[in-house]
Amino acid sequence: MRVSGGVAGGGGEGDGGARPKPDVRDPMCPSRLVLEHVTSRWGVLILIALLERSYRFSELRREIGGVSEKMLAQTLQTLERDGFVHRDAKPVIPPRVDYSLTELGTEAARQVSELGRWTERRVAEVEKAREAYDEARRGSASASAVEARP
């Protein structure tokens, strides 16, 4: 992590006035773990869904599609722990639990939602690039096999 001095670096009393400045390029930076949670396969989809409205667990699972109960529960718990998701358990029978975004979660969700929209706009180009890459690999593998013959 990079170190910055003074108040701008987030320093407080007793720490010499300097705290490490977050840098996701640093393997030991805690911001990497936050980035991992926000950009995980299910984290992205949960944040995007909750950007629209709050959901109950089963509704959210149907909205996202393809996620197991275990993975959804784990990811929601991680996002809740990080302060992105609010879990509202109502003391009624049957129990009712709603999930929504916190202010921090809304900010993160807007960022990953834009990435999702960009991905949707550019998926055809990515697929074309993949096909060209695979074709070039097939061609070079065939040429190598011909050259290797005695």
PDB file of C-alpha atoms in Angstrom:
ATOM      1  CA  MET A   1       0.000   0.000   0.000  1.00  0.00           C
ATOM      2  CA  ARG A   2       1.134   3.501  -0.633  1.00  0.00           C
ATOM      3  CA  VAL A   3       1.596   5.722   2.352  1.00  0.00           C
ATOM      4  CA  SER A   4       0.350   9.261   2.392  1.00  0.00           C
ATOM      5  CA  GLY A   5       0.902  11.686   5.188  1.00  0.00           C
ATOM      6  CA  GLY A   6      -1.306  13.971   7.205  1.00  0.00           C
ATOM      7  CA  VAL A   7      -5.043  14.071   7.535  1.00  0.00           C
ATOM      8  CA  ALA A   8      -5.638  13.375   3.843  1.00  0.00           C
ATOM      9  CA  GLY A   9      -4.164   9.928   4.382  1.00  0.00           C
ATOM     10  CA  GLY A  10      -6.766   9.178   7.023  1.00  0.00           C
ATOM     11  CA  GLY A  11      -4.294   9.293   9.885  1.00  0.00           C
ATOM     12  CA  GLY A  12      -5.575   9.548  13.375  1.00  0.00           C
ATOM     13  CA  GLU A  13      -4.318  10.026  16.872  1.00  0.00           C
ATOM     14  CA  GLY A  14      -1.630   7.614  17.953  1.00  0.00           C
ATOM     15  CA  ASP A  15      -0.658   6.374  14.498  1.00  0.00           C
ATOM     16  CA  GLY A  16       1.818   9.097  13.585  1.00  0.00           C
ATOM     17  CA  GLY A  17      -0.700  10.791  11.276  1.00  0.00           C
ATOM     18  CA  ALA A  18      -0.171   8.406   8.354  1.00  0.00           C
ATOM     19  CA  ARG A  19      -2.125   5.400   7.223  1.00  0.00           C
ATOM     20  CA  PRO A  20      -1.551   3.341   4.130  1.00  0.00           C
ATOM     21  CA  LYS A  21      -3.400   4.724   1.138  1.00  0.00           C
ATOM     22  CA  PRO A  22      -5.493   2.007  -0.556  1.00  0.00           C
ATOM     23  CA  ASP A  23      -3.988   0.750  -3.802  1.00  0.00           C
ATOM     24  CA  VAL A  24      -5.673  -2.219  -5.512  1.00  0.00           C
ATOM     25  CA  ARG A  25      -2.415  -2.986  -7.315  1.00  0.00           C
ATOM     26  CA  ASP A  26      -0.817  -3.862  -3.976  1.00  0.00           C
ATOM     27  CA  PRO A  27      -1.381  -7.579  -3.249  1.00  0.00           C
ATOM     28  CA  MET A  28      -1.708  -6.872   0.494  1.00  0.00           C
ATOM     29  CA  CYS A  29      -4.160  -3.998   0.187  1.00  0.00           C
ATOM     30  CA  PRO A  30      -7.555  -4.663   1.803  1.00  0.00           C
ATOM     31  CA  SER A  31      -9.229  -2.886  -1.112  1.00  0.00           C
ATOM     32  CA  ARG A  32      -8.493  -5.979  -3.212  1.00  0.00           C
ATOM     33  CA  LEU A  33     -10.844  -8.040  -1.086  1.00  0.00           C
ATOM     34  CA  VAL A  34     -13.575  -5.417  -1.405  1.00  0.00           C
ATOM     35  CA  LEU A  35     -13.042  -5.384  -5.176  1.00  0.00           C
ATOM     36  CA  GLU A  36     -13.243  -9.175  -5.221  1.00  0.00           C
ATOM     37  CA  HIS A  37     -16.564  -9.139  -3.358  1.00  0.00           C
ATOM     38  CA  VAL A  38     -18.127  -6.419  -5.500  1.00  0.00           C
ATOM     39  CA  THR A  39     -16.981  -7.890  -8.809  1.00  0.00           C
ATOM     40  CA  SER A  40     -17.546 -11.567  -8.065  1.00  0.00           C
ATOM     41  CA  ARG A  41     -19.849 -13.423 -10.429  1.00  0.00           C
ATOM     42  CA  TRP A  42     -22.800 -13.364  -8.044  1.00  0.00           C
ATOM     43  CA  GLY A  43     -21.870 -10.111  -6.303  1.00  0.00           C
ATOM     44  CA  VAL A  44     -22.261  -8.147  -9.531  1.00  0.00           C
ATOM     45  CA  LEU A  45     -25.623  -9.716 -10.329  1.00  0.00           C
ATOM     46  CA  ILE A  46     -26.952  -9.238  -6.792  1.00  0.00           C
ATOM     47  CA  LEU A  47     -25.934  -5.587  -6.736  1.00  0.00           C
ATOM     48  CA  ILE A  48     -27.491  -4.943 -10.149  1.00  0.00           C
ATOM     49  CA  ALA A  49     -30.758  -6.633  -9.139  1.00  0.00           C
ATOM     50  CA  LEU A  50     -30.979  -4.775  -5.834  1.00  0.00           C
ATOM     51  CA  LEU A  51     -30.393  -1.500  -7.639  1.00  0.00           C
ATOM     52  CA  GLU A  52     -33.903  -1.900  -9.069  1.00  0.00           C
ATOM     53  CA  ARG A  53     -35.672  -2.686  -5.760  1.00  0.00           C
ATOM     54  CA  SER A  54     -35.510  -4.746  -2.574  1.00  0.00           C
ATOM     55  CA  TYR A  55     -36.036  -8.495  -2.826  1.00  0.00           C
ATOM     56  CA  ARG A  56     -36.834 -11.428  -0.629  1.00  0.00           C
ATOM     57  CA  PHE A  57     -34.310 -14.270  -0.822  1.00  0.00           C
ATOM     58  CA  SER A  58     -36.324 -16.533  -3.141  1.00  0.00           C
ATOM     59  CA  GLU A  59     -37.313 -13.615  -5.379  1.00  0.00           C
ATOM     60  CA  LEU A  60     -33.696 -12.568  -5.697  1.00  0.00           C
ATOM     61  CA  ARG A  61     -32.642 -16.114  -6.523  1.00  0.00           C
ATOM     62  CA  ARG A  62     -35.227 -16.280  -9.320  1.00  0.00           C
ATOM     63  CA  GLU A  63     -34.285 -12.811 -10.581  1.00  0.00           C
ATOM     64  CA  ILE A  64     -30.603 -13.700 -10.865  1.00  0.00           C
ATOM     65  CA  GLY A  65     -31.054 -17.256 -12.113  1.00  0.00           C
ATOM     66  CA  GLY A  66     -28.492 -20.044 -11.958  1.00  0.00           C
ATOM     67  CA  VAL A  67     -27.267 -19.329  -8.440  1.00  0.00           C
ATOM     68  CA  SER A  68     -27.520 -21.980  -5.735  1.00  0.00           C
ATOM     69  CA  GLU A  69     -29.133 -21.159  -2.399  1.00  0.00           C
ATOM     70  CA  LYS A  70     -25.773 -21.663  -0.699  1.00  0.00           C
ATOM     71  CA  MET A  71     -23.893 -19.274  -3.005  1.00  0.00           C
ATOM     72  CA  LEU A  72     -26.634 -16.654  -2.810  1.00  0.00           C
ATOM     73  CA  ALA A  73     -26.677 -16.826   0.988  1.00  0.00           C
ATOM     74  CA  GLN A  74     -22.868 -16.631   1.205  1.00  0.00           C
ATOM     75  CA  THR A  75     -22.639 -13.736  -1.221  1.00  0.00           C
ATOM     76  CA  LEU A  76     -25.435 -11.805   0.484  1.00  0.00           C
ATOM     77  CA  GLN A  77     -23.750 -12.307   3.842  1.00  0.00           C
ATOM     78  CA  THR A  78     -20.420 -11.089   2.450  1.00  0.00           C
ATOM     79  CA  LEU A  79     -22.033  -8.024   0.871  1.00  0.00           C
ATOM     80  CA  GLU A  80     -23.910  -7.325   4.106  1.00  0.00           C
ATOM     81  CA  ARG A  81     -20.696  -7.591   6.126  1.00  0.00           C
ATOM     82  CA  ASP A  82     -18.967  -5.175   3.730  1.00  0.00           C
ATOM     83  CA  GLY A  83     -21.792  -2.665   4.190  1.00  0.00           C
ATOM     84  CA  PHE A  84     -23.310  -2.946   0.706  1.00  0.00           C
ATOM     85  CA  VAL A  85     -26.484  -4.859   1.533  1.00  0.00           C
ATOM     86  CA  HIS A  86     -29.040  -4.340   4.290  1.00  0.00           C
ATOM     87  CA  ARG A  87     -30.835  -7.423   5.603  1.00  0.00           C
ATOM     88  CA  ASP A  88     -34.224  -6.633   7.130  1.00  0.00           C
ATOM     89  CA  ALA A  89     -35.612  -9.613   9.066  1.00  0.00           C
ATOM     90  CA  LYS A  90     -39.185  -9.030  10.166  1.00  0.00           C
ATOM     91  CA  PRO A  91     -40.427 -10.942  13.240  1.00  0.00           C
ATOM     92  CA  VAL A  92     -43.507 -12.423  11.595  1.00  0.00           C
ATOM     93  CA  ILE A  93     -44.709 -15.924  10.845  1.00  0.00           C
ATOM     94  CA  PRO A  94     -43.645 -17.092   8.374  1.00  0.00           C
ATOM     95  CA  PRO A  95     -40.372 -15.170   8.689  1.00  0.00           C
ATOM     96  CA  ARG A  96     -39.851 -12.433   6.145  1.00  0.00           C
ATOM     97  CA  VAL A  97     -36.398 -11.202   5.174  1.00  0.00           C
ATOM     98  CA  ASP A  98     -35.872  -8.439   2.654  1.00  0.00           C
ATOM     99  CA  TYR A  99     -32.570  -7.421   1.098  1.00  0.00           C
ATOM    100  CA  SER A 100     -31.839  -3.924  -0.126  1.00  0.00           C
ATOM    101  CA  LEU A 101     -28.836  -1.748  -0.872  1.00  0.00           C
ATOM    102  CA  THR A 102     -27.247   0.619   1.575  1.00  0.00           C
ATOM    103  CA  GLU A 103     -26.030   4.002   0.373  1.00  0.00           C
ATOM    104  CA  LEU A 104     -22.576   2.482  -0.147  1.00  0.00           C
ATOM    105  CA  GLY A 105     -24.159  -0.482  -1.933  1.00  0.00           C
ATOM    106  CA  THR A 106     -26.116   1.800  -4.246  1.00  0.00           C
ATOM    107  CA  GLU A 107     -22.906   3.584  -5.214  1.00  0.00           C
ATOM    108  CA  ALA A 108     -21.136   0.277  -5.923  1.00  0.00           C
ATOM    109  CA  ALA A 109     -24.169  -1.121  -7.760  1.00  0.00           C
ATOM    110  CA  ARG A 110     -24.250   1.859 -10.113  1.00  0.00           C
ATOM    111  CA  GLN A 111     -20.611   1.245 -10.994  1.00  0.00           C
ATOM    112  CA  VAL A 112     -20.986  -2.477 -11.706  1.00  0.00           C
ATOM    113  CA  SER A 113     -24.295  -1.871 -13.477  1.00  0.00           C
ATOM    114  CA  GLU A 114     -22.509   0.396 -15.938  1.00  0.00           C
ATOM    115  CA  LEU A 115     -19.899  -2.320 -16.457  1.00  0.00           C
ATOM    116  CA  GLY A 116     -22.744  -4.772 -17.087  1.00  0.00           C
ATOM    117  CA  ARG A 117     -24.333  -2.453 -19.662  1.00  0.00           C
ATOM    118  CA  TRP A 118     -20.950  -1.981 -21.362  1.00  0.00           C
ATOM    119  CA  THR A 119     -20.537  -5.767 -21.474  1.00  0.00           C
ATOM    120  CA  GLU A 120     -23.954  -6.181 -23.079  1.00  0.00           C
ATOM    121  CA  ARG A 121     -23.089  -3.553 -25.713  1.00  0.00           C
ATOM    122  CA  ARG A 122     -19.709  -5.112 -26.542  1.00  0.00           C
ATOM    123  CA  VAL A 123     -20.377  -8.857 -26.216  1.00  0.00           C
ATOM    124  CA  ALA A 124     -20.564  -9.332 -30.012  1.00  0.00           C
ATOM    125  CA  GLU A 125     -17.083  -7.824 -30.426  1.00  0.00           C
ATOM    126  CA  VAL A 126     -15.697 -10.027 -27.659  1.00  0.00           C
ATOM    127  CA  GLU A 127     -17.191 -13.126 -29.257  1.00  0.00           C
ATOM    128  CA  LYS A 128     -15.699 -12.125 -32.613  1.00  0.00           C
ATOM    129  CA  ALA A 129     -12.280 -11.644 -30.996  1.00  0.00           C
ATOM    130  CA  ARG A 130     -12.565 -15.067 -29.343  1.00  0.00           C
ATOM    131  CA  GLU A 131     -13.403 -16.712 -32.665  1.00  0.00           C
ATOM    132  CA  ALA A 132     -10.435 -15.013 -34.351  1.00  0.00           C
ATOM    133  CA  TYR A 133      -8.132 -16.074 -31.518  1.00  0.00           C
ATOM    134  CA  ASP A 134      -9.370 -19.679 -31.596  1.00  0.00           C
ATOM    135  CA  GLU A 135      -9.060 -19.818 -35.392  1.00  0.00           C
ATOM    136  CA  ALA A 136      -5.502 -18.472 -35.244  1.00  0.00           C
ATOM    137  CA  ARG A 137      -4.629 -21.077 -32.603  1.00  0.00           C
ATOM    138  CA  ARG A 138      -6.133 -23.864 -34.675  1.00  0.00           C
ATOM    139  CA  GLY A 139      -4.197 -22.662 -37.702  1.00  0.00           C
ATOM    140  CA  SER A 140      -0.880 -22.463 -35.873  1.00  0.00           C
ATOM    141  CA  ALA A 141      -1.463 -25.871 -34.249  1.00  0.00           C
ATOM    142  CA  SER A 142      -2.117 -27.418 -37.689  1.00  0.00           C
ATOM    143  CA  ALA A 143       1.002 -25.796 -39.131  1.00  0.00           C
ATOM    144  CA  SER A 144       3.091 -27.012 -36.201  1.00  0.00           C
ATOM    145  CA  ALA A 145       1.766 -30.559 -36.645  1.00  0.00           C
ATOM    146  CA  VAL A 146       2.663 -30.528 -40.364  1.00  0.00           C
ATOM    147  CA  GLU A 147       6.188 -29.213 -39.620  1.00  0.00           C
ATOM    148  CA  ALA A 148       6.726 -31.867 -36.956  1.00  0.00           C
ATOM    149  CA  ARG A 149       6.133 -34.754 -39.405  1.00  0.00           C
ATOM    150  CA  PRO A 150       9.294 -36.595 -40.531  1.00  0.00           C
TER     151      PRO A 150
END
